[in-house]
XYZ file of C-alpha atoms in Angstrom:
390
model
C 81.883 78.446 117.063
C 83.004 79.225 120.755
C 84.480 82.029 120.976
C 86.452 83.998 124.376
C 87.837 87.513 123.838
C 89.633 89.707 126.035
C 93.541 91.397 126.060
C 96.096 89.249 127.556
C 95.948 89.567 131.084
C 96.300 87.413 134.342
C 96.040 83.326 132.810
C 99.051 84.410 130.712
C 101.118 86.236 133.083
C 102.158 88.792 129.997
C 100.468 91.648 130.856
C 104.032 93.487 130.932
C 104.170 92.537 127.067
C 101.207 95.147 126.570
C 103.077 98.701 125.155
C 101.990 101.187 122.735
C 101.962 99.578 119.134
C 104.019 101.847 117.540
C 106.538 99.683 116.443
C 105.929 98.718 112.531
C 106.691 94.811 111.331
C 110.024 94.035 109.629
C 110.777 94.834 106.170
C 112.359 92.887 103.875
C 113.823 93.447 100.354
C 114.147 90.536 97.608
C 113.918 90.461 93.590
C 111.685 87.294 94.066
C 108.336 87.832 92.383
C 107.011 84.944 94.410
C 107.967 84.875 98.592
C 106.523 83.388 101.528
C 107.901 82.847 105.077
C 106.367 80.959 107.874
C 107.678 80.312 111.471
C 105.932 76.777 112.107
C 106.398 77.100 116.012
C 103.209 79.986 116.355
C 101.917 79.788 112.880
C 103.106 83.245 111.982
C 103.264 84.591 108.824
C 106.580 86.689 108.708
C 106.227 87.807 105.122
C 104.277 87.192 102.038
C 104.316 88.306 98.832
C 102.109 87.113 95.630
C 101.892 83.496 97.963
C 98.892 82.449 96.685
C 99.236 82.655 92.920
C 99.361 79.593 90.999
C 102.754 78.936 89.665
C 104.406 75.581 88.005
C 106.126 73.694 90.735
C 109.291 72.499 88.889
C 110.926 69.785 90.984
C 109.210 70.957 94.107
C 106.283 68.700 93.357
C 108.830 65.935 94.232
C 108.240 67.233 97.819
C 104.434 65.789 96.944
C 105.862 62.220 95.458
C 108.027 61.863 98.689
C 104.915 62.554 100.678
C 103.285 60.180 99.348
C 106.017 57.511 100.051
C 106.317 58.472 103.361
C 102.871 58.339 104.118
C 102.788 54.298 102.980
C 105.987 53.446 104.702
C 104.443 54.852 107.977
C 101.447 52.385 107.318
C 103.684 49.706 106.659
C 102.692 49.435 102.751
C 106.305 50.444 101.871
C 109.463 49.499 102.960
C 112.623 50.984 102.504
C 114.321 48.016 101.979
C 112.020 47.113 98.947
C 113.576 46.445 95.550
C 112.269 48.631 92.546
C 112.871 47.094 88.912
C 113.977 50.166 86.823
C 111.515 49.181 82.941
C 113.190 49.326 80.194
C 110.380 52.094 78.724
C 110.994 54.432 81.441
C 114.438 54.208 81.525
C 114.470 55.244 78.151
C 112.194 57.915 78.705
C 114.025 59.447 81.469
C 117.610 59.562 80.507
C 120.371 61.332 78.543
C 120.151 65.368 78.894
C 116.493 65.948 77.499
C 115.380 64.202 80.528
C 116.473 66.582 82.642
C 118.120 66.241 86.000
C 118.709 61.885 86.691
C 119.700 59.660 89.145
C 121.829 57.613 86.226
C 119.694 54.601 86.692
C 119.905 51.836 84.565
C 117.662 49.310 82.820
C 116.571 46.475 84.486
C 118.780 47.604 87.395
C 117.436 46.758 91.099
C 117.418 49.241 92.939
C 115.700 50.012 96.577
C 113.010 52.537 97.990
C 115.493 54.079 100.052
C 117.809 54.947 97.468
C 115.165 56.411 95.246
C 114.309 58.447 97.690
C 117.913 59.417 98.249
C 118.182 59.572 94.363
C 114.716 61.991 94.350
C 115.507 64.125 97.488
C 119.030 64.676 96.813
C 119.879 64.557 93.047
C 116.176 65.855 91.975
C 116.444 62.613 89.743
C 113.350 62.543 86.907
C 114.173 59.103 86.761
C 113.816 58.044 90.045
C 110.328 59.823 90.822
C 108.607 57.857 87.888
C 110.443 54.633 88.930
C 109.239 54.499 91.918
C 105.842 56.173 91.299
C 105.330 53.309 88.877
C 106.050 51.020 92.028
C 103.948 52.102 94.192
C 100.804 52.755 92.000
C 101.237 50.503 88.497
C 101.592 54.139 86.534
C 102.255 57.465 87.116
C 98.972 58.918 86.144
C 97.645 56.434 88.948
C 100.190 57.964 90.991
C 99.684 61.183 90.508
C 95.443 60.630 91.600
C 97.200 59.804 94.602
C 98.995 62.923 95.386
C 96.059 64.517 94.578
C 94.324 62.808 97.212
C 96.761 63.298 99.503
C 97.335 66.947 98.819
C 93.454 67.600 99.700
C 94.306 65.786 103.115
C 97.097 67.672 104.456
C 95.001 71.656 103.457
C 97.022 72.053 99.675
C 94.005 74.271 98.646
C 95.475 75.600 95.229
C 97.241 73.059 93.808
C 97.431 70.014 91.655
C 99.597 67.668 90.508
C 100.110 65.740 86.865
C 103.145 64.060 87.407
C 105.296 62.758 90.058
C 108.153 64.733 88.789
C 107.157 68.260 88.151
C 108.471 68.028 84.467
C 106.645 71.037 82.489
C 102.820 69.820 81.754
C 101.138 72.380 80.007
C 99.635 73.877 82.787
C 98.382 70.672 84.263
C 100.211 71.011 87.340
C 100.292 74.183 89.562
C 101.002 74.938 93.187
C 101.309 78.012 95.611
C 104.216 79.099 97.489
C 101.724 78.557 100.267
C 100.698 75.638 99.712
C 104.621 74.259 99.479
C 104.630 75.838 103.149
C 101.983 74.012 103.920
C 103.498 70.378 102.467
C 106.651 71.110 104.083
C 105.195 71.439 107.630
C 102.851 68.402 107.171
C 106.301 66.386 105.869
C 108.339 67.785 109.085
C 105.685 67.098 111.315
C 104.386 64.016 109.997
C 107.452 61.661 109.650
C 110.139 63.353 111.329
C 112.669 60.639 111.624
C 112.343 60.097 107.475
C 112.303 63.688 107.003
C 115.589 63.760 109.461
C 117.122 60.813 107.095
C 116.485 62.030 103.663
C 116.122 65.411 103.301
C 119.189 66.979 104.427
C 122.427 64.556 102.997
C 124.387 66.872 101.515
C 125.114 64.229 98.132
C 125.158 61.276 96.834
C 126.783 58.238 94.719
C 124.952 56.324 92.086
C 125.493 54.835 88.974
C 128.743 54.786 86.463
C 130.360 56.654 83.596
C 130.889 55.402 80.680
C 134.313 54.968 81.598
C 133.088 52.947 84.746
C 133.774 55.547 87.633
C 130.690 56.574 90.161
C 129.077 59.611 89.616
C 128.567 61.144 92.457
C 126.240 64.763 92.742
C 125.767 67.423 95.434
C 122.390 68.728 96.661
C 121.240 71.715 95.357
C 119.788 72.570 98.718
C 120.857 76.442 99.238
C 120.756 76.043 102.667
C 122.845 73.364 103.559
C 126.561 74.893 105.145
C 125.609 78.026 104.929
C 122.587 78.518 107.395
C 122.662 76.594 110.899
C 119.585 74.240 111.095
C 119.161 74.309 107.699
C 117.831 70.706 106.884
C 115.757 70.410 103.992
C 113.547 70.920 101.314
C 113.522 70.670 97.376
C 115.172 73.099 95.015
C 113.465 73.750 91.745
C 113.889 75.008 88.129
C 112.726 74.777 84.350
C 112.789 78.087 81.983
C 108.884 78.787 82.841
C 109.355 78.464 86.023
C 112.282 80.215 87.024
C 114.360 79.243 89.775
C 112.927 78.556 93.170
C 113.185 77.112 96.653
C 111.125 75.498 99.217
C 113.534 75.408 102.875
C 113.328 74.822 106.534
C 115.650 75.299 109.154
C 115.620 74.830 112.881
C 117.444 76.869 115.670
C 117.011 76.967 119.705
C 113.929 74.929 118.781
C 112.003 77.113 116.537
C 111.477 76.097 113.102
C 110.631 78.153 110.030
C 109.992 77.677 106.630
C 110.420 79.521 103.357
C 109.852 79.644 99.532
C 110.603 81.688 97.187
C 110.001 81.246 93.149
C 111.064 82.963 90.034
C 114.038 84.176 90.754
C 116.798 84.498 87.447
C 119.740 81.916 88.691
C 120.612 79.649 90.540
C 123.256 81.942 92.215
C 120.110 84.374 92.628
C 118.450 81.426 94.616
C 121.475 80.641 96.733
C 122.142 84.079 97.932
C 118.248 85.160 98.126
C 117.721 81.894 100.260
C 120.241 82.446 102.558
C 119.204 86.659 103.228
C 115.826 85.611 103.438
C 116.172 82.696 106.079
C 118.739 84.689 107.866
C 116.241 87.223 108.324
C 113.269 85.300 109.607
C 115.637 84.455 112.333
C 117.219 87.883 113.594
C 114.203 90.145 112.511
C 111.867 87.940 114.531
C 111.867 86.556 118.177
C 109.560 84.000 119.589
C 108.402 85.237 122.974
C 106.525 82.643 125.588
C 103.629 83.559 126.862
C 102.277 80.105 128.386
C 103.938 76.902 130.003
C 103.627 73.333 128.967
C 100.573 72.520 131.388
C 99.254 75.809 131.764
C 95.737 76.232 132.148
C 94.381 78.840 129.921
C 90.466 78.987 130.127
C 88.037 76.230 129.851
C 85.269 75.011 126.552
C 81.917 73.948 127.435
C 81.243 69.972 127.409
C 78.240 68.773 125.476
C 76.763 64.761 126.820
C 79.985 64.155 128.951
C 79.995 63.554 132.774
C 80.853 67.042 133.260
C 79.807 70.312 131.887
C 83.133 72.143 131.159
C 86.929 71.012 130.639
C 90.194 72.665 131.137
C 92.027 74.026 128.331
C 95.737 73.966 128.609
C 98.839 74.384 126.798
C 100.012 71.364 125.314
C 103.403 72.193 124.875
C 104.862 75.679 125.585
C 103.165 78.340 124.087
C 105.165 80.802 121.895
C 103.931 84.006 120.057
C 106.529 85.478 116.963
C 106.973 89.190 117.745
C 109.601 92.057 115.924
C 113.197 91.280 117.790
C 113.323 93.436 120.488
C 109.641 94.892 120.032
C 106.632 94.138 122.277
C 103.355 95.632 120.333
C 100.413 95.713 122.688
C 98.396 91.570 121.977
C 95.660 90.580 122.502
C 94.037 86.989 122.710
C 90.731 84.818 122.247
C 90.186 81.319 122.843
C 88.281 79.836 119.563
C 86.674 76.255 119.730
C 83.576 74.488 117.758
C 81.327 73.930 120.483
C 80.104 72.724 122.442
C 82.408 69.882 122.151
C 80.978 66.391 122.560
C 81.716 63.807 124.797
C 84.101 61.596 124.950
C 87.251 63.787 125.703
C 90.662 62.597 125.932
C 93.190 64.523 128.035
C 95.610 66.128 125.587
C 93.072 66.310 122.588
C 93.265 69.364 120.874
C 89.768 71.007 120.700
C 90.808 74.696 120.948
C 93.151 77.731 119.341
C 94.230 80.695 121.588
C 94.228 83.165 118.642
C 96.635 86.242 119.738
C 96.036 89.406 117.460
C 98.691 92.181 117.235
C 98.724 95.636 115.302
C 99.772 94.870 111.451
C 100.423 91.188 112.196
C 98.587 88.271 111.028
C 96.872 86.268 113.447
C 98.601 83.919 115.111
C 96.555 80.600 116.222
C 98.389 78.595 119.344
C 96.974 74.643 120.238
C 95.099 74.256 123.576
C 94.751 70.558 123.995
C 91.937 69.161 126.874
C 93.476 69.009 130.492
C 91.541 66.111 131.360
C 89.295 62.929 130.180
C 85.368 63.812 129.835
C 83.462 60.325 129.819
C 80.512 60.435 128.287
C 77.069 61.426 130.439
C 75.021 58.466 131.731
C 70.747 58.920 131.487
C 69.881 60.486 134.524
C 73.189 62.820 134.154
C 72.003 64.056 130.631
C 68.497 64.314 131.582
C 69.488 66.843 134.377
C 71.894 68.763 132.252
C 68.701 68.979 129.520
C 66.641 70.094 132.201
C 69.692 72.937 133.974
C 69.952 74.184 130.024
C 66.563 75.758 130.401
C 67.897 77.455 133.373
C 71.006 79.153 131.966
């Protein structure tokens, strides 16, 4: 590993950031045995509490079943316009109030991937989860090796998953607030448009009463109305458990996300949500540091057609700082390396990692400024032979 230290200084343009580090990070005060806060536009971690112990996910593991489904519809193995027969069995299962929180399906009923999804985002139906879980994958323990797989994929380090629901398992299936973090970013940043569509309708109408009329129910999203850019995730709660919350909400174009577990009511989560989102946004600021296209140092070019490439910012650069606080930072370009040849402009092959007193470390993409072909015989033959020389 490549590695380029040194304060931030003249390829940044923010030396003027540089003051004495007196200023401590935020504090912030919450009942919630289990708390985590990210701000997804620089990686920081704004708070943290307990966010790696293993805890049962409730209905957030439905954020892990939705995953999953968006994953295949990207690839074109699902479509949102596919009908879903609801079986008899697992209608039978999954309905009446031991099942929990439903959709209302019926059985036999047709009913489409889209409005599962509506029926699992929204209404946290039971129901719907293994309905469609048992469409995509025959059963749900078939399903469920799925999310598994899938977890590994997207970095879910400490966590695993025994149904497509989150309905209590004896332990079987755990997560960490972390790890939630960690699905929710990869669902954002993955399929935004379907994360855009489903996760932040504020209810929604299916099936009947007995006495015929629609049933329509609200989301449970704490969020929703009552922080701006709030736009998503997945409420959860079963008497182990507690009650908890995995959110995200976007303003002036940064995006952060929380969760937050254990808590003793649902008017406990609503309130705690809100003061804890709220405060991610006025206790922090996000501070540029480098433009889109800004050339921040250069990585070292193994077999390619030249010996070094340009590392710039691929989009602008941001760093998340106390509001109204600049503690003295300092920066260091990290990279496996040499990196091989071929290099496409824009790939990302390098993190500008930006320490600051009693912060976390915030990493930062630098993406390749320009192609690097691959080196032809006589050109790797003389950079073997100028290696000896260096």
């Amino acid at each position: 590993m490549k590695t380029l230290f040194g304060p931030l200084a003249a390829p940044l343009a923010i030396v003027a950031l540089a003051v004495p580090s007196t200023a401590a990070a935020p504090q912030f005060d919450t009942p919630a045995p289990i708390a985590f806060l990210q701000d997804m536009s620089t990686g920081a971690v704004l708070f943290a509490r307990d966010a790696d112990r293993r805890m049962p996910p409730a209905s957030m593991a439905k954020m892990m079943t939705v995953y999953v489904a968006f994953d295949l519809i990207k690839r074109g193995d699902l479509k949102l316009n596919d009908m879903v027969t609801v079986q008899p069995e697992t209608w039978k299962k999954w309905h009446g109030p031991a099942a929990g929180s439903t959709m209302f399906l019926s059985p036999g009923e047709q009913v489409s991937v889209a409005n599962l999804l509506y029926g699992i985002v929204t209404l946290s139906g039971n129901d719907a989860c293994v309905v469609l879980a048992e469409h995509i994958a025959g059963t749900e323990p078939s399903f469920t090796e799925r999310m598994n797989r899938d977890a590994q994929k997207i970095g879910l380090k400490n966590s695993h998953f025994g149904t497509s629901n989150g309905w209590p398992d004896g332990g079987v299936t755990y997560v960490t607030a972390r790890d939630l973090a960690t699905l929710a970013e990869a669902t954002i940043t993955n399929f935004p448009q379907l994360y855009k569509q489903f996760y932040s309708r504020r209810d929604f109408t299916w099936g009947k009463t007995m006495g015929g009329n629609e049933i329509t129910q609200a989301n449970r999203d704490p969020l929703l109305g009552r922080v701006a850019g709030a736009d998503g995730l997945k409420t959860g709660h079963t008497e182990e458990a507690g009650y908890g919350f995995t959110g995200s909400a976007e303003q002036n174009g940064r995006r952060l996300v929380m969760v937050m577990a254990g808590l003793g009511s649902a008017g406990q989560r609503v309130e705690e949500s809100v003061k804890f989102m709220n405060w991610g946004f006025r206790a922090w600021q996000a501070k540029p540091i480098a433009a889109k296209g800004k050339q921040v140092g250069s990585a070292q070019v193994q077999l390619g057609d030249a010996t070094t490439v340009g590392l710039v910012a691929g989009d602008t650069l941001k760093v998340t700082l106390p509001g109204g606080m600049a503690p003295e930072m300092a920066a260091k370009i990290v990279y496996q390396g040499p990196v091989k040849a071929p290099i496409k402009a824009g790939q990302h092959i390098a993190d500008l990692v930006i320490t600051a007193p009693d912060m976390p470390e915030q990493h930062l993409p630098l993406v390749a400024a320009s192609d690097v072909g691959e080196a032809g015989f006589f050109r790797r033959a003389w950079n073997g032979l100028m290696s000896f020389f260096a």
